[in-house]
Structure formats: C-alpha cells, structure tokens
Amino acid sequence: MTMTTAAPASDATIGLHKIVIIGGGAGGLELATQLGNKLGKKGKAEVTLVDRSRTHIWKPLLHEIAAGSMDTGRHELPYQAQGHWHGFRYRYGEMIGLDRANKRVHLAATYDEDGREITPDRWFPYDTLVIAVGSISNDFGTPGVKGHAIMLDTPEQAERFNRRLLNACVRAYAQPGPVRPGQLHVAIIGAGATGTELSAELHHAARGLVEFGLDKIDPEKDFKITLIEAAPRILPALPERLSVATANILKDIGVDIRVGSPVTGVSDKGVTLANGDFIPSELVVWAAGVKGPDVLSKLDGLEVSRANTLLVKPSLQTTKDDNIFVIGDAAYLVPEGETAPIPPRAQAAHQQSSHLVRQIQRRMHGETKLAPFKYRDFGSLVSLGKYSTVGNLMGFVSGKSLRIEGWFAKIMYRSLYKMHEVALHGPIKVALDTLSRLLTRRTEPQVKLH
C-alpha cells in the first residue's frame, strides 16, 4: 500500500492564502516571480511553484540547444534560487492527480538515477491553483516515432539530440570506410517554427563541427537536412508571404523541403512518406504538432479539448472550477468573435501571466467577477540563425501587419527573450548577464563539442 503525505507548512504560512502554480515554463515562472515579489515577500500569501525539472530554459531556445549553438548551462535558471530571490517556494515533483473537493494537488514520488527516492508521494493544499504545464509533441500515433525520433519538448531531449548528432559526426570521421548514405542526414518532421528554425541552425552547426578537426566529412556532400511538412507550405500557421520568404532562404542554403508530405512511418534507417517515398536518415526530429500532457485528462473531471488542453472561461478559470486557472499552452480559449483558440506561443503565456497577477490579487480581496483576458497578437518572428530572421509585426498601421526581415528582425527576435529575462530578473541583472555572455562567447567555440 502506498503511503501519501501532505506537504508540511511552517508556522509563518499557516492561515495565508495558498497559491500553487504547476509548471515553471515561460508563463508559470513569470507568474510565480511576480506573485512572489508582490505577495510572498510581504507575507500576504504563500506562493509555491511545482516543476518536475530543477532548472528553467525558455522553450523557444530548444532548437539552439539541439543544434549545439547554445550552451544550456549559461541560460538555465535554478528554480530554487529564483524562489529564494523572489519570495516563492519551489517544490520538485510532477502533478499526477487532483482532488477538487478538498482543494489539493497530487504529486508523484521522485527518484534519482539509482532508483532511490528523493521526495515521497505527497499532496499540496491550495486556495488558488494555476496549471501551466505547457504542451508536448503529438506523434498522432505514427509508427516508429517513439522509438526512432527525438522530440524537442525539454532541454534534456534537445541535449540528447545534440549528443546523437555529435556522436554521428565523430563516428563518420573515425570509421574506416566512407560516409554511408543517410548516415549524416537529418530529417525534421514538422515545419512549424521549431522545425524550420532547427533546419537553419543545424546547417550552420554542421559546418562548425567540421571546422574543429572533422575534416574527413564534407558538409556539402555528406550532411543533408530534409524538412518535411504535411501542409501545403512550411510555417502553415503564419502568413503565406513569410512562409515563401523563409522557404527561399532555406532552399538557398541547401535544405530539402518536402511539403504536402504526411509521414507514415519512422525507422532506424529513415522516414517513409504517404506517397511512398523513403528519405534515408539516421537522425530524425519530430516537431509536428502539439497536445496537452496526458495528465490533463485525469484531473478530477476538468474539461479538455480534442488536443487534450483544458477548457477555460475568458477569466482563464476552468469551466468546472473557479479555484483553478490555466495559462499557456495547456489552456484552450477561443476569444469572442474568433473561430480558433489562442495559439500556443510564448507571447500568449507572457500576457496571461501578467493578467493573472492582477486578477488573483482581486480574487484574494473577495471579488468574484474577474476581468476577461484579451490576447493581443504582436506578430510572429522566425529565426534562421546566422542566415536571416523574418517576421511580421501586428497593429502598426491601422491594424495591418508590417513585414520585417534581416538585422532589424533579428534584434526584435532577441528582444522577446530579453523581455522574458527582464520579467524574471529586472533590467540591471539582465544587462550584466548579457554583457557577460557576449564577452565569454568570444573565447569559446561557436558550437558545442562535447
């Protein structure tokens, strides 16, 4: 019989309003930081952040980690330290259930790599619960994906692909015979922002690896990248003119683009398309579509969408329980007058976390009618590494979009990450950290070699 324990409470927090945030992604960590500063530090509420990882990485950076063009250690943020600095508690664990009647969330026991228990199976009480667990890749049941493709949902997965890429290059260099067909081919399934950005980043990274002594490999002949998309064009969620501009840049650097090509199977030798074509590739990344984590359908009757995300009202409260809010990719909300839900983007999570900071405080003061969340689409930007950045900015001229490209677009793209960092650390620390990274980067290889 499994014993369960409740989370201990200190004398200082007994009687305080308990705010529990599940998930330390872009929205969850920003919310915990702001509520910690405004309420936790002042003893007005007990703010707790729960995450199954110990550190935070901004998810739009995962393609750079996978390509090896970014060192995880220089950008990851320990939740324990952030909580100490900003007045919230961090608890290590993964949500596996919910008891709405008793207002408590169930966390699974955690174990180290040797199988020893780190934290026990336990329950956390809450007065206000915020679910910000993000999304995961959706393989749509495609045969072979789980066994032969790597997804980019977490930094661990991105680092795993990078190790696989580096090992493949070293193996090809050290083997007595020539490079095999498909041995250094990368198939990227899904040409949304992640897949498209990864294709450009990998093209540059492969040439960086060869420069550091792997001169047996010819990056023009041996290294090949194929970007596969089931829709009629890449970046199907973005304006067509951006899709065309991006496709032209990728084709110019040699990326093979296959659109209108659903994948029917993945093996250790490559990828099979619906039209019967086989693409030889020993390195496969799956970046096609997202869905809510499986646990969301097991939360004590909360309603989920077809994509397994939680249905919420305009206030971001769940349709079944006003004590529970959802933000980020895990939330399903169709704005009034629209036909599609708010897209799973970092800017949506950022806006929702800022909205909830005010609304949770209003709720603590006894207000039951909360302001509806209104999403503002500021446009989309796609980074193609050193080659270019393209995008559109919304609302500059009478609600119309403005297409941008090149240096200015790259600055705007980087500013999105800086806005996230400022929300977590403030402008002074971000400026110092940025300067430190710029100085250090000049003394290190531009691609990860280990």
Coordinates of C-alpha atoms in Angstrom, one line a residue, residues 25-412:
G25 CA 7.7 27.4 -18.1
A26 CA 7.5 30.9 -19.5
G27 CA 4.1 31.7 -18.1
G28 CA 4.4 29.8 -14.8
L29 CA 7.8 31.1 -13.7
E30 CA 6.9 34.7 -14.6
L31 CA 3.7 34.4 -12.6
A32 CA 5.5 32.8 -9.6
T33 CA 8.1 35.5 -9.7
Q34 CA 5.7 38.4 -9.8
L35 CA 3.3 37.0 -7.2
G36 CA 6.3 36.2 -5.0
N37 CA 7.5 39.8 -5.2
K38 CA 4.1 41.3 -4.6
L39 CA 2.6 38.8 -2.1
G40 CA 5.1 36.2 -0.9
K41 CA 7.8 38.6 0.2
K42 CA 5.3 40.7 2.1
G43 CA 3.7 37.8 3.9
K44 CA 0.3 38.3 2.1
A45 CA 0.2 34.8 0.5
E46 CA 2.1 31.6 0.3
V47 CA 3.3 31.1 -3.3
T48 CA 4.5 27.7 -4.4
L49 CA 5.9 26.7 -7.8
V50 CA 6.0 23.0 -8.7
D51 CA 8.0 21.6 -11.6
R52 CA 9.5 18.2 -12.5
S53 CA 12.7 19.9 -13.5
R54 CA 15.2 21.8 -11.3
T55 CA 16.0 24.5 -13.8
H56 CA 14.2 26.7 -16.4
I57 CA 15.1 27.2 -20.0
W58 CA 13.0 29.4 -22.3
K59 CA 11.4 26.8 -24.6
P60 CA 11.9 28.8 -27.9
L61 CA 15.7 28.3 -27.4
L62 CA 15.5 24.5 -27.6
H63 CA 16.4 24.3 -31.2
E64 CA 19.6 26.1 -30.5
I65 CA 20.4 23.6 -27.8
A66 CA 19.7 20.7 -30.2
A67 CA 22.0 22.2 -32.8
G68 CA 24.7 22.8 -30.2
S69 CA 24.9 26.6 -30.9
M70 CA 23.8 27.4 -27.3
D71 CA 25.3 26.2 -24.0
T72 CA 22.5 25.2 -21.7
G73 CA 24.5 26.0 -18.6
R74 CA 24.7 29.7 -19.5
H75 CA 21.0 30.1 -19.9
E76 CA 19.3 27.8 -17.4
L77 CA 17.9 29.2 -14.2
P78 CA 17.6 27.2 -11.0
Y79 CA 14.1 27.3 -9.6
Q80 CA 15.3 27.0 -6.0
A81 CA 17.5 30.2 -6.4
Q82 CA 14.8 32.1 -8.2
G83 CA 12.3 31.3 -5.4
H84 CA 14.8 32.4 -2.8
W85 CA 15.4 35.7 -4.5
H86 CA 11.7 36.4 -5.3
G87 CA 9.6 35.2 -2.4
F88 CA 8.1 31.9 -3.6
R89 CA 8.8 28.3 -2.7
Y90 CA 9.9 25.8 -5.3
R91 CA 8.9 22.1 -4.9
Y92 CA 10.4 19.3 -7.0
G93 CA 7.8 17.0 -8.4
E94 CA 5.2 16.1 -11.1
M95 CA 1.5 16.5 -10.9
I96 CA -0.4 13.2 -11.4
G97 CA -3.8 14.0 -10.0
L98 CA -6.2 16.4 -8.4
D99 CA -8.8 16.4 -5.5
R100 CA -11.0 19.4 -6.2
A101 CA -13.4 18.7 -3.3
N102 CA -10.5 19.0 -0.8
K103 CA -8.5 21.5 -2.9
R104 CA -5.3 19.6 -3.1
V105 CA -3.0 18.6 -5.9
H106 CA -1.3 15.2 -6.0
L107 CA 2.5 14.9 -6.8
A108 CA 4.2 11.7 -7.7
A109 CA 7.3 10.5 -5.8
T110 CA 10.6 11.3 -7.4
Y111 CA 13.7 9.1 -7.7
D112 CA 17.3 9.6 -8.6
E113 CA 19.2 7.7 -11.4
D114 CA 19.9 4.8 -8.9
G115 CA 16.2 4.4 -8.1
R116 CA 16.4 5.9 -4.6
E117 CA 13.5 8.1 -3.5
I118 CA 14.1 11.8 -3.5
T119 CA 10.7 13.1 -2.5
P120 CA 7.7 11.0 -1.4
D121 CA 4.3 10.7 -2.9
R122 CA 2.5 13.8 -1.5
W123 CA -0.4 16.2 -1.7
F124 CA -0.3 20.0 -1.7
P125 CA -3.2 22.0 -0.5
Y126 CA -4.2 25.1 -2.4
D127 CA -6.7 28.0 -2.3
T128 CA -5.8 29.1 -5.8
L129 CA -4.3 26.6 -8.3
V130 CA -2.7 27.7 -11.6
I131 CA -1.9 25.0 -14.2
A132 CA 0.9 26.0 -16.5
V133 CA 2.3 22.7 -17.6
G134 CA 2.7 23.6 -21.3
S135 CA 2.4 21.2 -24.2
I136 CA 4.1 18.1 -25.6
S137 CA 4.7 16.9 -29.1
N138 CA 1.9 15.0 -30.7
D139 CA 3.0 12.0 -32.8
F140 CA -0.5 11.3 -34.0
G141 CA 0.2 7.6 -33.4
T142 CA 2.7 7.4 -36.3
P143 CA 4.5 4.1 -36.3
G144 CA 8.2 4.3 -35.2
V145 CA 8.2 7.8 -33.9
K146 CA 8.6 6.9 -30.2
G147 CA 11.4 4.5 -30.9
H148 CA 13.4 6.3 -33.6
A149 CA 12.7 10.1 -33.5
I150 CA 13.6 12.6 -30.9
M151 CA 11.2 15.3 -29.8
L152 CA 12.1 18.8 -28.6
D153 CA 9.8 19.3 -25.6
T154 CA 12.5 19.6 -22.9
P155 CA 16.2 20.7 -22.6
E156 CA 17.1 17.0 -21.9
Q157 CA 15.6 15.9 -25.2
A158 CA 17.4 18.8 -27.1
E159 CA 20.7 17.8 -25.5
R160 CA 20.1 14.2 -26.3
F161 CA 19.7 15.0 -30.0
N162 CA 22.8 17.2 -29.9
R163 CA 24.8 14.3 -28.4
R164 CA 23.4 12.0 -31.1
L165 CA 24.4 14.5 -33.8
L166 CA 28.0 14.9 -32.4
N167 CA 28.4 11.2 -32.0
A168 CA 27.3 10.6 -35.5
C169 CA 29.8 13.1 -36.9
V170 CA 32.7 11.6 -34.8
R171 CA 31.6 8.0 -35.8
A172 CA 31.6 9.0 -39.5
Y173 CA 35.0 10.6 -39.1
A174 CA 36.6 7.6 -37.3
Q175 CA 35.1 4.7 -39.4
P176 CA 37.4 3.2 -42.0
G177 CA 35.0 3.4 -44.9
P178 CA 33.2 6.4 -46.5
V179 CA 30.2 8.1 -45.0
R180 CA 27.1 5.9 -45.6
P181 CA 24.0 7.2 -47.4
G182 CA 21.7 8.7 -44.8
Q183 CA 24.4 8.4 -42.0
L184 CA 24.6 12.2 -41.6
H185 CA 21.2 13.0 -42.9
V186 CA 18.8 14.8 -40.6
A187 CA 15.0 14.5 -41.2
I188 CA 13.0 17.1 -39.4
I189 CA 9.3 16.2 -39.4
G190 CA 7.1 19.3 -38.9
A191 CA 7.9 22.7 -40.5
G192 CA 6.4 24.9 -37.8
A193 CA 8.6 27.4 -36.1
T194 CA 10.6 24.8 -34.2
G195 CA 11.4 22.6 -37.2
T196 CA 12.1 25.5 -39.5
E197 CA 14.4 27.2 -37.1
L198 CA 16.2 24.0 -36.3
S199 CA 16.9 23.3 -40.0
A200 CA 18.8 26.6 -40.4
E201 CA 20.6 26.2 -37.1
L202 CA 21.8 22.7 -37.9
H203 CA 23.1 23.8 -41.3
H204 CA 25.4 26.3 -39.6
A205 CA 26.3 23.9 -36.7
A206 CA 27.4 21.1 -39.0
R207 CA 29.9 23.3 -40.7
G208 CA 31.2 24.4 -37.3
L209 CA 31.8 20.8 -36.2
V210 CA 33.8 20.1 -39.4
E211 CA 36.0 23.1 -38.8
F212 CA 37.2 21.7 -35.5
G213 CA 39.1 18.8 -37.0
L214 CA 36.5 16.5 -38.6
D215 CA 37.8 17.3 -42.0
K216 CA 37.0 13.9 -43.4
I217 CA 33.4 15.0 -43.6
D218 CA 32.3 17.1 -46.5
P219 CA 29.3 19.2 -45.1
E220 CA 28.1 20.0 -48.7
K221 CA 28.1 16.3 -49.8
D222 CA 27.7 14.2 -46.6
F223 CA 25.5 16.4 -44.4
K224 CA 21.9 16.8 -45.6
I225 CA 18.8 18.3 -44.0
T226 CA 15.3 17.5 -45.1
L227 CA 12.4 19.5 -43.7
I228 CA 9.1 17.6 -44.0
E229 CA 5.6 19.2 -43.7
A230 CA 2.1 17.6 -44.2
A231 CA 0.6 21.0 -45.0
P232 CA 0.9 22.7 -48.5
R233 CA 3.7 25.0 -47.2
I234 CA 6.1 25.4 -44.3
L235 CA 5.1 27.6 -41.4
P236 CA 1.4 27.0 -42.1
A237 CA 0.3 29.0 -39.1
L238 CA 2.0 32.2 -40.3
P239 CA 1.2 34.5 -43.2
E240 CA 2.0 33.0 -46.6
R241 CA 4.4 35.7 -47.5
L242 CA 6.6 34.8 -44.5
S243 CA 6.4 31.1 -45.5
V244 CA 7.6 31.9 -49.0
A245 CA 10.4 34.1 -47.8
T246 CA 11.6 31.5 -45.3
A247 CA 11.4 28.7 -47.8
N248 CA 13.5 30.7 -50.3
I249 CA 16.2 31.3 -47.7
L250 CA 16.3 27.6 -46.7
K251 CA 16.5 26.4 -50.3
D252 CA 19.4 28.8 -50.9
I253 CA 21.4 27.1 -48.2
G254 CA 20.6 23.6 -49.4
V255 CA 17.8 22.5 -47.1
D256 CA 15.5 20.0 -48.9
I257 CA 11.8 21.0 -48.3
R258 CA 9.0 18.4 -48.7
V259 CA 5.6 20.0 -48.3
G260 CA 2.3 18.2 -48.7
S261 CA 4.1 15.1 -47.4
P262 CA 2.5 13.3 -44.4
V263 CA 4.8 10.9 -42.7
T264 CA 3.5 7.3 -42.4
G265 CA 6.4 5.7 -40.5
V266 CA 9.9 6.2 -39.0
S267 CA 12.6 3.6 -38.7
D268 CA 16.3 3.5 -37.7
K269 CA 17.1 3.9 -41.4
G270 CA 14.8 6.8 -42.3
V271 CA 11.3 8.2 -42.9
T272 CA 8.5 6.9 -45.1
L273 CA 6.1 9.4 -46.7
A274 CA 2.5 8.8 -47.6
N275 CA 3.3 9.0 -51.3
G276 CA 5.7 6.0 -50.9
D277 CA 8.9 8.0 -50.9
F278 CA 11.6 6.9 -48.5
I279 CA 14.0 9.5 -47.1
P280 CA 17.2 7.9 -45.7
S281 CA 18.1 9.4 -42.4
E282 CA 19.7 8.1 -39.2
L283 CA 18.9 11.4 -37.3
V284 CA 15.2 12.2 -37.0
V285 CA 13.5 15.0 -35.1
W286 CA 9.7 15.1 -34.6
A287 CA 8.3 18.6 -34.4
A288 CA 4.9 18.1 -35.9
G289 CA 2.0 19.3 -33.7
V290 CA 1.4 19.7 -30.0
K291 CA -1.1 18.5 -27.5
G292 CA -1.7 18.7 -23.7
P293 CA 0.2 16.3 -21.4
D294 CA -1.7 13.1 -20.7
V295 CA -2.3 14.2 -17.0
L296 CA -4.7 16.9 -18.1
S297 CA -7.4 14.4 -18.9
K298 CA -7.2 12.9 -15.4
L299 CA -7.8 16.0 -13.3
D300 CA -11.0 15.2 -11.4
G301 CA -13.4 16.0 -14.2
L302 CA -12.0 19.2 -15.7
E303 CA -13.0 19.6 -19.3
V304 CA -10.4 19.0 -22.1
S305 CA -10.4 19.9 -25.8
R306 CA -9.7 17.4 -28.6
A307 CA -6.0 18.4 -28.3
N308 CA -6.2 17.4 -24.5
T309 CA -5.9 21.0 -23.3
L310 CA -8.0 22.4 -20.5
L311 CA -11.1 24.4 -21.4
V312 CA -11.2 27.8 -19.7
K313 CA -13.6 30.7 -19.5
P314 CA -12.5 34.2 -20.6
S315 CA -11.3 34.8 -17.0
L316 CA -8.8 31.9 -17.5
Q317 CA -10.7 29.9 -14.9
T318 CA -11.6 26.3 -15.8
T319 CA -15.1 25.7 -16.9
K320 CA -15.7 23.4 -13.9
D321 CA -13.9 25.1 -11.1
D322 CA -13.3 28.8 -10.4
N323 CA -10.5 28.0 -8.0
I324 CA -8.4 26.6 -10.8
F325 CA -6.8 28.8 -13.6
V326 CA -4.9 27.6 -16.7
I327 CA -2.3 29.6 -18.7
G328 CA 0.0 29.0 -21.6
D329 CA -0.1 26.0 -24.0
A330 CA -2.3 24.0 -21.6
A331 CA -5.2 26.5 -21.9
Y332 CA -7.9 26.2 -24.5
L333 CA -9.7 29.5 -25.1
V334 CA -11.5 30.8 -28.2
P335 CA -11.6 34.6 -27.9
E336 CA -15.0 36.2 -28.6
G337 CA -15.6 36.8 -32.3
E338 CA -12.8 34.3 -33.2
T339 CA -13.0 30.8 -34.6
A340 CA -9.6 29.5 -33.5
P341 CA -8.2 29.2 -30.0
I342 CA -5.3 31.4 -28.7
P343 CA -2.2 29.9 -30.3
P344 CA 0.5 28.1 -28.1
R345 CA 3.1 30.9 -28.2
A346 CA 5.4 32.3 -25.6
Q347 CA 3.8 35.8 -26.0
A348 CA 0.4 34.3 -25.0
A349 CA 1.8 32.8 -21.9
H350 CA 3.6 36.1 -21.0
Q351 CA 0.3 38.1 -21.4
Q352 CA -1.7 35.6 -19.4
S353 CA 0.7 35.5 -16.5
S354 CA 0.7 39.3 -16.4
H355 CA -3.2 39.3 -16.5
L356 CA -3.4 36.7 -13.6
V357 CA -1.1 38.7 -11.3
R358 CA -3.8 41.4 -11.1
Q359 CA -6.8 39.0 -11.1
I360 CA -5.5 36.7 -8.4
Q361 CA -5.0 39.7 -6.1
R362 CA -8.5 40.9 -6.9
R363 CA -9.8 37.4 -6.0
M364 CA -8.0 37.4 -2.7
H365 CA -9.8 40.6 -1.9
G366 CA -13.1 38.9 -2.3
E367 CA -14.0 40.0 -5.9
T368 CA -15.8 37.2 -7.7
K369 CA -16.2 38.8 -11.1
L370 CA -12.8 38.8 -12.7
A371 CA -11.7 40.7 -15.9
P372 CA -11.6 38.7 -19.1
F373 CA -8.3 38.0 -20.7
K374 CA -7.8 39.7 -24.0
Y375 CA -5.0 38.3 -26.2
R376 CA -3.1 40.7 -28.4
D377 CA -1.1 39.2 -31.3
F378 CA 2.0 41.2 -31.7
G379 CA 3.1 39.2 -34.8
S380 CA 5.5 36.3 -35.4
L381 CA 9.2 36.0 -35.9
V382 CA 11.2 33.1 -37.2
S383 CA 15.0 33.0 -36.6
L384 CA 17.1 31.3 -39.3
G385 CA 20.3 31.6 -37.3
K386 CA 23.1 33.5 -38.9
Y387 CA 21.3 33.5 -42.3
S388 CA 18.4 35.7 -41.5
T389 CA 15.3 36.4 -39.4
V390 CA 11.9 37.0 -40.9
G391 CA 8.6 38.0 -39.3
N392 CA 5.6 40.3 -39.2
L393 CA 4.7 42.9 -36.5
M394 CA 1.0 43.4 -35.9
G395 CA -1.0 46.6 -35.3
F396 CA 1.5 49.2 -36.5
V397 CA -0.6 50.7 -39.3
S398 CA -4.4 50.6 -38.8
G399 CA -4.3 47.0 -37.5
K400 CA -2.3 45.8 -40.5
S401 CA 0.9 43.8 -40.2
L402 CA 4.4 45.0 -41.1
R403 CA 6.8 42.5 -42.7
I404 CA 10.3 42.7 -41.4
E405 CA 13.5 40.8 -42.3
G406 CA 17.2 40.8 -41.6
W407 CA 19.1 42.7 -38.9
F408 CA 16.1 44.5 -37.5
A409 CA 14.0 41.3 -37.4
K410 CA 16.9 39.6 -35.6
I411 CA 17.0 42.3 -33.0
M412 CA 13.3 42.0 -32.4

